[in-house]
Tab-separated table of C-alpha atoms and ligand atoms in Angstrom:
chain	number	residue	atom	x	y	z
A	38	MET	CA	0.000	0.000	0.000
A	39	GLN	CA	1.183	3.502	-0.860
A	40	PRO	CA	2.402	5.425	2.213
A	41	PRO	CA	0.763	8.790	2.955
A	42	LEU	CA	2.263	11.959	1.509
A	43	LEU	CA	2.717	13.207	5.071
A	44	GLU	CA	2.358	11.307	8.281
A	45	VAL	CA	2.759	12.829	11.710
A	46	LYS	CA	3.024	9.796	13.951
A	47	ASN	CA	2.550	10.060	17.707
A	48	VAL	CA	4.588	13.238	17.831
A	49	SER	CA	5.287	15.052	21.083
A	50	LYS	CA	7.320	18.187	21.577
A	51	VAL	CA	8.536	19.280	24.971
A	52	TYR	CA	10.369	22.584	25.307
A	53	GLY	CA	12.783	23.137	28.133
A	54	SER	CA	13.303	26.614	29.526
A	55	GLY	CA	14.574	28.291	32.670
A	56	VAL	CA	17.741	27.226	34.477
A	57	LEU	CA	19.137	24.085	32.771
A	58	GLY	CA	15.863	23.729	30.899
A	59	LYS	CA	14.156	22.490	34.049
A	60	GLN	CA	10.884	24.228	33.298
A	61	GLN	CA	9.200	22.066	30.720
A	62	THR	CA	6.302	22.854	28.408
A	63	VAL	CA	4.548	20.067	26.583
A	64	ALA	CA	3.660	21.975	23.415
A	65	LEU	CA	2.409	18.940	21.503
A	66	ASP	CA	1.314	15.687	23.051
A	67	ASN	CA	1.157	12.469	21.038
A	68	PHE	CA	-0.233	14.140	17.932
A	69	SER	CA	-0.956	12.168	14.756
A	70	LEU	CA	-2.330	12.987	11.331
A	71	ALA	CA	-1.993	11.699	7.797
A	72	ILE	CA	-2.434	13.370	4.427
A	73	ALA	CA	-2.904	10.760	1.741
A	74	GLU	CA	-0.899	10.725	-1.463
A	75	GLY	CA	-3.154	11.423	-4.445
A	76	THR	CA	-5.971	12.990	-2.421
A	77	PRO	CA	-5.107	16.668	-2.058
A	78	ILE	CA	-6.955	18.038	0.932
A	79	ILE	CA	-6.992	21.081	3.147
A	80	THR	CA	-6.557	20.015	6.745
A	81	THR	CA	-7.110	22.598	9.438
A	82	ILE	CA	-5.298	22.677	12.754
A	83	ALA	CA	-7.316	24.959	15.008
A	84	GLY	CA	-6.930	26.019	18.586
A	85	GLU	CA	-6.439	29.014	20.778
A	86	SER	CA	-3.153	30.756	21.474
A	87	GLY	CA	-0.530	28.434	22.945
A	88	SER	CA	-2.270	25.236	21.841
A	89	GLY	CA	0.762	24.065	19.846
A	90	LYS	CA	-0.167	25.016	16.269
A	91	THR	CA	3.070	26.756	15.309
A	92	THR	CA	5.051	24.039	17.045
A	93	LEU	CA	3.350	21.502	14.778
A	94	ALA	CA	4.050	23.669	11.697
A	95	ASN	CA	7.728	23.940	12.604
A	96	LEU	CA	7.948	20.207	13.240
A	97	VAL	CA	6.422	19.429	9.844
A	98	LEU	CA	8.770	21.889	8.152
A	99	GLY	CA	11.725	20.175	9.812
A	100	LEU	CA	12.638	23.329	11.759
A	101	LEU	CA	12.148	21.485	15.047
A	102	VAL	CA	12.922	17.904	15.994
A	103	PRO	CA	10.198	15.934	17.800
A	104	THR	CA	10.890	14.912	21.383
A	105	SER	CA	9.239	11.619	20.473
A	106	GLY	CA	7.403	10.243	17.474
A	107	GLU	CA	8.115	10.688	13.779
A	108	ILE	CA	7.257	12.907	10.848
A	109	ARG	CA	7.257	10.867	7.675
A	110	TYR	CA	7.142	12.085	4.109
A	111	ARG	CA	6.199	9.384	1.628
A	112	GLY	CA	7.045	6.787	4.260
A	113	GLN	CA	10.453	8.165	5.275
A	114	ASN	CA	11.340	9.907	8.506
A	115	ILE	CA	12.198	13.470	7.448
A	116	HIS	CA	15.132	13.525	9.849
A	117	SER	CA	16.818	10.572	8.192
A	118	LEU	CA	16.376	11.602	4.572
A	119	SER	CA	19.358	11.513	2.228
A	120	ARG	CA	20.733	14.890	1.160
A	121	SER	CA	18.912	14.802	-2.167
A	122	ALA	CA	15.642	13.579	-0.607
A	123	TRP	CA	15.844	16.411	1.958
A	124	PHE	CA	16.377	18.878	-0.887
A	125	THR	CA	13.244	17.533	-2.601
A	126	TYR	CA	11.338	17.778	0.684
A	127	ARG	CA	12.405	21.402	1.077
A	128	ARG	CA	10.983	22.136	-2.369
A	129	GLU	CA	7.810	20.080	-2.142
A	130	VAL	CA	6.779	21.244	1.327
A	131	GLN	CA	6.428	25.011	1.424
A	132	ALA	CA	5.526	27.440	4.178
A	133	ILE	CA	3.384	30.560	4.324
A	134	PHE	CA	3.722	32.453	7.585
A	135	GLN	CA	1.484	34.819	9.459
A	136	ASN	CA	3.408	38.029	9.003
A	137	PRO	CA	3.798	39.120	5.391
A	138	PHE	CA	5.976	42.030	6.571
A	139	GLU	CA	8.708	39.936	8.165
A	140	VAL	CA	9.690	37.528	5.430
A	141	TYR	CA	11.224	40.030	3.023
A	142	ASN	CA	14.619	41.646	3.109
A	143	PRO	CA	13.777	45.357	2.815
A	144	PHE	CA	16.966	46.061	0.848
A	145	TYR	CA	16.087	43.757	-2.045
A	146	ARG	CA	13.423	44.207	-4.659
A	147	VAL	CA	10.697	41.572	-4.323
A	148	ASP	CA	11.961	39.841	-7.481
A	149	HIS	CA	14.819	38.560	-5.332
A	150	VAL	CA	12.662	35.959	-3.557
A	151	PHE	CA	11.753	34.429	-6.923
A	152	HIS	CA	15.228	34.533	-8.456
A	153	PHE	CA	16.739	33.062	-5.307
A	154	ALA	CA	14.277	30.159	-5.414
A	155	LEU	CA	14.832	29.664	-9.154
A	156	ARG	CA	18.572	29.382	-8.599
A	157	LYS	CA	18.462	27.331	-5.423
A	158	PHE	CA	16.181	24.688	-6.886
A	159	SER	CA	17.422	24.956	-10.500
A	160	LEU	CA	13.868	25.464	-11.699
A	161	ALA	CA	14.630	26.857	-15.143
A	162	PRO	CA	17.469	26.336	-17.640
A	163	ASN	CA	17.732	30.023	-18.511
A	164	ARG	CA	16.569	33.488	-17.491
A	165	ARG	CA	13.782	33.657	-20.061
A	166	GLU	CA	12.170	30.448	-18.827
A	167	GLY	CA	12.704	31.559	-15.247
A	168	LEU	CA	10.808	34.768	-15.932
A	169	ALA	CA	8.006	32.798	-17.556
A	170	LEU	CA	7.679	30.740	-14.339
A	171	ILE	CA	7.576	33.916	-12.234
A	172	HIS	CA	4.889	35.458	-14.442
A	173	GLU	CA	2.808	32.279	-14.376
A	174	ALA	CA	2.995	32.133	-10.571
A	175	LEU	CA	2.043	35.794	-10.161
A	176	GLU	CA	-0.909	35.370	-12.465
A	177	VAL	CA	-2.158	32.342	-10.505
A	178	VAL	CA	-2.396	34.510	-7.382
A	179	GLY	CA	-3.993	37.398	-9.277
A	180	LEU	CA	-1.015	39.779	-9.331
A	181	ARG	CA	0.076	41.633	-12.460
A	182	PRO	CA	3.819	41.127	-13.015
A	183	ASP	CA	4.309	44.655	-14.400
A	184	GLU	CA	2.784	46.121	-11.238
A	185	ILE	CA	4.785	43.999	-8.814
A	186	LEU	CA	8.214	43.195	-10.184
A	187	GLY	CA	10.941	45.745	-9.591
A	188	ARG	CA	9.314	47.088	-6.433
A	189	TYR	CA	10.554	47.006	-2.859
A	190	PRO	CA	8.603	45.183	-0.140
A	191	HIS	CA	7.509	48.411	1.585
A	192	GLU	CA	5.881	49.540	-1.664
A	193	LEU	CA	3.374	46.682	-1.529
A	194	SER	CA	0.325	46.126	0.654
A	195	GLY	CA	0.148	43.300	3.195
A	196	GLY	CA	-2.249	41.385	0.946
A	197	GLN	CA	0.053	41.773	-2.053
A	198	ARG	CA	3.048	40.611	-0.021
A	199	GLN	CA	1.176	37.573	1.205
A	200	ARG	CA	0.078	36.734	-2.344
A	201	LEU	CA	3.713	37.065	-3.442
A	202	MET	CA	4.682	34.479	-0.855
A	203	ILE	CA	1.989	32.176	-2.175
A	204	ALA	CA	3.242	32.766	-5.732
A	205	ARG	CA	6.774	31.922	-4.675
A	206	ALA	CA	5.561	28.723	-3.027
A	207	PHE	CA	3.459	27.854	-6.090
A	208	MET	CA	6.437	28.341	-8.413
A	209	LEU	CA	8.215	25.509	-6.608
A	210	LYS	CA	5.402	23.072	-7.527
A	211	PRO	CA	4.862	21.976	-3.933
A	212	ARG	CA	2.812	18.987	-2.834
A	213	LEU	CA	2.028	20.479	0.550
A	214	ILE	CA	1.802	24.036	1.863
A	215	VAL	CA	1.976	24.639	5.599
A	216	ALA	CA	0.145	27.920	6.167
A	217	ASP	CA	0.448	29.222	9.727
A	218	GLU	CA	-2.237	31.871	10.372
A	219	PRO	CA	-1.818	33.136	6.798
A	220	VAL	CA	-4.722	35.582	6.845
A	221	SER	CA	-4.799	36.758	10.435
A	222	MET	CA	-2.771	39.896	9.657
A	223	ILE	CA	-4.549	40.589	6.381
A	224	ASP	CA	-7.324	43.099	5.978
A	225	ALA	CA	-10.671	41.313	6.267
A	226	SER	CA	-11.638	42.341	2.735
A	227	LEU	CA	-8.601	40.529	1.333
A	228	GLN	CA	-8.853	37.413	3.469
A	229	ALA	CA	-11.478	35.862	1.224
A	230	ARG	CA	-9.252	36.426	-1.781
A	231	ILE	CA	-6.331	34.598	-0.184
A	232	LEU	CA	-8.602	31.746	0.892
A	233	ASP	CA	-9.946	31.514	-2.677
A	234	ILE	CA	-6.374	31.157	-3.930
A	235	PHE	CA	-5.763	28.308	-1.467
A	236	GLU	CA	-8.894	26.536	-2.669
A	237	ARG	CA	-7.829	26.970	-6.271
A	238	LEU	CA	-4.332	25.643	-5.618
A	239	ASN	CA	-5.890	22.678	-3.876
A	240	GLN	CA	-8.535	21.889	-6.461
A	241	ASP	CA	-6.789	22.814	-9.712
A	242	PHE	CA	-3.175	22.066	-8.883
A	243	GLY	CA	-3.524	19.204	-6.399
A	244	ILE	CA	-1.671	20.929	-3.565
A	245	SER	CA	-2.531	19.823	-0.021
A	246	PHE	CA	-2.611	22.334	2.806
A	247	LEU	CA	-2.034	22.243	6.502
A	248	TYR	CA	-4.068	25.317	7.338
A	249	ILE	CA	-3.305	26.600	10.810
A	250	THR	CA	-5.711	29.034	12.365
A	251	HIS	CA	-7.527	30.117	15.499
A	252	ASP	CA	-10.469	31.167	13.321
A	253	LEU	CA	-13.010	28.395	12.815
A	254	SER	CA	-15.060	30.348	10.304
A	255	THR	CA	-12.207	30.537	7.772
A	256	ALA	CA	-11.459	26.882	8.469
A	257	TYR	CA	-15.059	26.060	7.599
A	258	GLN	CA	-14.843	28.024	4.373
A	259	ILE	CA	-11.947	26.115	2.882
A	260	SER	CA	-11.010	22.951	4.673
A	261	HIS	CA	-12.050	19.342	4.413
A	262	ASP	CA	-11.106	18.114	7.823
A	263	ILE	CA	-10.065	19.591	11.130
A	264	HIS	CA	-8.056	18.802	14.233
A	265	ILE	CA	-8.927	20.845	17.315
A	266	LEU	CA	-5.950	21.348	19.622
A	267	TYR	CA	-5.983	22.401	23.241
A	268	LEU	CA	-2.744	22.627	25.231
A	269	GLY	CA	-1.025	20.338	22.753
A	270	GLN	CA	-3.685	17.642	22.766
A	271	VAL	CA	-6.308	16.833	20.169
A	272	MET	CA	-9.785	17.417	21.577
A	273	GLU	CA	-11.639	16.440	18.444
A	274	ARG	CA	-10.906	15.626	14.829
A	275	GLY	CA	-12.871	14.746	11.734
A	276	ASP	CA	-14.758	15.989	8.718
A	277	ILE	CA	-15.106	19.773	8.965
A	278	THR	CA	-18.852	19.821	8.335
A	279	ALA	CA	-19.516	17.147	10.930
A	280	VAL	CA	-17.295	18.776	13.548
A	281	MET	CA	-18.691	22.273	12.987
A	282	HIS	CA	-22.333	21.255	12.911
A	283	HIS	CA	-22.189	18.534	15.548
A	284	PRO	CA	-19.230	19.209	17.817
A	285	ASN	CA	-18.903	16.422	20.351
A	286	HIS	CA	-16.289	17.762	22.699
A	287	PRO	CA	-17.299	20.572	25.090
A	288	TYR	CA	-14.210	22.573	24.096
A	289	THR	CA	-15.149	22.379	20.401
A	290	GLN	CA	-18.716	23.341	21.297
A	291	LEU	CA	-17.359	26.402	23.070
A	292	LEU	CA	-15.207	27.370	20.097
A	293	VAL	CA	-18.090	26.954	17.655
A	294	GLU	CA	-20.443	28.932	19.878
A	295	SER	CA	-17.970	31.766	20.132
A	296	ILE	CA	-17.635	32.317	16.371
A	297	PRO	CA	-18.602	35.948	15.902
A	298	VAL	CA	-21.535	36.705	13.615
A	299	ALA	CA	-22.718	40.100	12.405
A	300	ASP	CA	-25.993	39.920	14.356
A	301	PRO	CA	-25.405	39.183	18.062
A	302	GLU	CA	-28.923	37.732	18.302
A	303	VAL	CA	-27.985	35.030	15.817
A	304	ARG	CA	-25.765	32.100	16.735
A	305	TRP	CA	-23.321	30.843	14.096
A	306	SER	CA	-25.139	28.389	11.852
A	307	GLY	CA	-22.619	27.698	9.119
A	308	GLY	CA	-25.110	28.934	6.598
A	309	ARG	CA	-23.393	32.034	5.311
A	310	ALA	CA	-23.609	32.596	1.581
A	311	ARG	CA	-19.954	32.008	0.896
A	312	ASN	CA	-19.919	28.761	2.818
A	313	ALA	CA	-22.972	27.506	1.002
A	314	ALA	CA	-21.394	28.342	-2.345
A	315	ALA	CA	-18.198	26.586	-1.363
A	316	ARG	CA	-20.122	23.495	-0.291
A	317	ASP	CA	-22.094	23.444	-3.560
A	318	ASN	CA	-18.866	23.801	-5.444
A	319	HIS	CA	-17.310	20.856	-3.602
A	320	ALA	CA	-20.444	18.803	-4.061
A	321	SER	CA	-20.491	19.361	-7.832
A	322	GLN	CA	-16.817	18.509	-8.057
A	323	ALA	CA	-17.348	15.352	-6.093
A	324	ARG	CA	-18.355	13.760	-9.380
A	325	ASN	CA	-16.441	13.982	-12.605
A	326	SER	CA	-17.993	14.533	-16.047
A	327	ASN	CA	-18.954	10.832	-16.327
A	328	GLY	CA	-20.868	11.081	-13.094
A	329	ALA	CA	-18.376	8.829	-11.327
A	330	PRO	CA	-17.229	9.816	-7.856
A	331	ASN	CA	-14.167	12.017	-7.897
A	332	ASN	CA	-11.897	10.823	-5.127
A	333	ARG	CA	-10.294	14.263	-4.768
A	334	CYS	CA	-13.450	15.427	-3.023
A	335	ARG	CA	-14.012	12.471	-0.767
A	336	TYR	CA	-15.540	14.609	1.948
A	337	PHE	CA	-18.426	15.938	-0.111
A	338	PRO	CA	-19.773	12.971	-2.053
B	661	LIG	N1	10.936	27.993	21.867
B	661	LIG	C1	10.115	27.765	22.873
B	661	LIG	N2	10.579	27.534	24.116
B	661	LIG	C2	9.765	27.270	25.161
B	661	LIG	N3	8.410	27.197	25.039
B	661	LIG	C3	7.882	27.418	23.840
B	661	LIG	C4	8.697	27.721	22.692
B	661	LIG	N4	7.887	27.888	21.608
B	661	LIG	C5	6.636	27.716	22.059
B	661	LIG	N5	6.616	27.437	23.382
B	661	LIG	C6	5.428	27.141	24.207
B	661	LIG	O1	4.756	26.035	23.618
B	661	LIG	C7	3.358	26.210	23.660
B	661	LIG	C8	2.792	26.159	22.252
B	661	LIG	O2	3.274	27.265	21.530
B	661	LIG	P1	2.893	27.504	19.998
B	661	LIG	O3	3.668	28.684	19.535
B	661	LIG	O4	3.077	26.241	19.250
B	661	LIG	O5	1.330	27.850	20.116
B	661	LIG	P2	0.313	28.427	19.029
B	661	LIG	O6	-0.879	27.537	19.068
B	661	LIG	O7	1.014	28.578	17.713
B	661	LIG	O8	-0.067	29.840	19.630
B	661	LIG	P3	-0.478	31.197	18.859
B	661	LIG	O9	-1.902	31.023	18.405
B	661	LIG	O10	-0.356	32.256	19.923
B	661	LIG	O11	0.472	31.419	17.709
B	661	LIG	C9	3.126	27.535	24.360
B	661	LIG	O12	2.884	27.259	25.732
B	661	LIG	C10	4.429	28.261	24.199
B	661	LIG	O13	4.647	29.158	25.250
B	662	LIG	MG1	1.357	30.251	16.461
């Protein structure tokens, strides 16, 4: 049987701090998840501040080493990959972080992030083909190359900078994008646009996402399944619609009940227009043109 694309297997992470690291924080406790190969999905990790979300992101990206357990990519522990397999992992698993202001070097034009990636991963045989890749990636995220290239980071809005990061990740043809609170610092009017891009990358380009958020309403808009974390432990996991409409765990119930809605008299019902449209869209894509089930949309048959 084919191993999952990504498997987080019984992973715990304990940080030591204070004198001689004697003060210990269990940031993640025996956490597991799997993202299947060939079934691109958006998996949400949700939880309040300090629940271990960024720790999980950094573990998956290989920036932290688990205290126990394993992170496997296509069946192999990421910490025992060969040099070339690690290089492939670094290309195929991309990150989008919360703060679109921090990731750029203010002294370089934004083109630098693309040219650096082109060179590092030898993505194009010459400059002309490299430029074509950059233009394609910018267009996928709805940015016009002539408006963006040649500018410095401070000359762009937060939303544009975040879309640039997505374009850079897209250019690398990733299999998985780890997005840690990618829209929490973006103007509300642009959040939907970024989430639309994620959905498109998932549906049209087969990219899976680990979408990390404290905001259940955005999770509901785009994801297929969800893991609810509290103090490093999973409180509940499952299909997003099932969890949001019928939360079993009291903590999940609390989170769902506290989703803000425009009218304070109305409790969140999951019935907002955008959500309904997204569900319809998934439902129609659950079958291909022959009417046969499309396994890419296994959650909305
Ligand atoms: N480098 C570190 N050293 C010691 N403790 C840490 C370290 N990084 C995180 N922690 C602790 O681990 C726990 C989980 O932190 P983490 O950053 O993963 O949470 P989070 O869910 O991403 O929170 P937020 O929503 O605020 O970003 C917290 O108690 C935090 O204080
Ligand atoms: Mg965090």
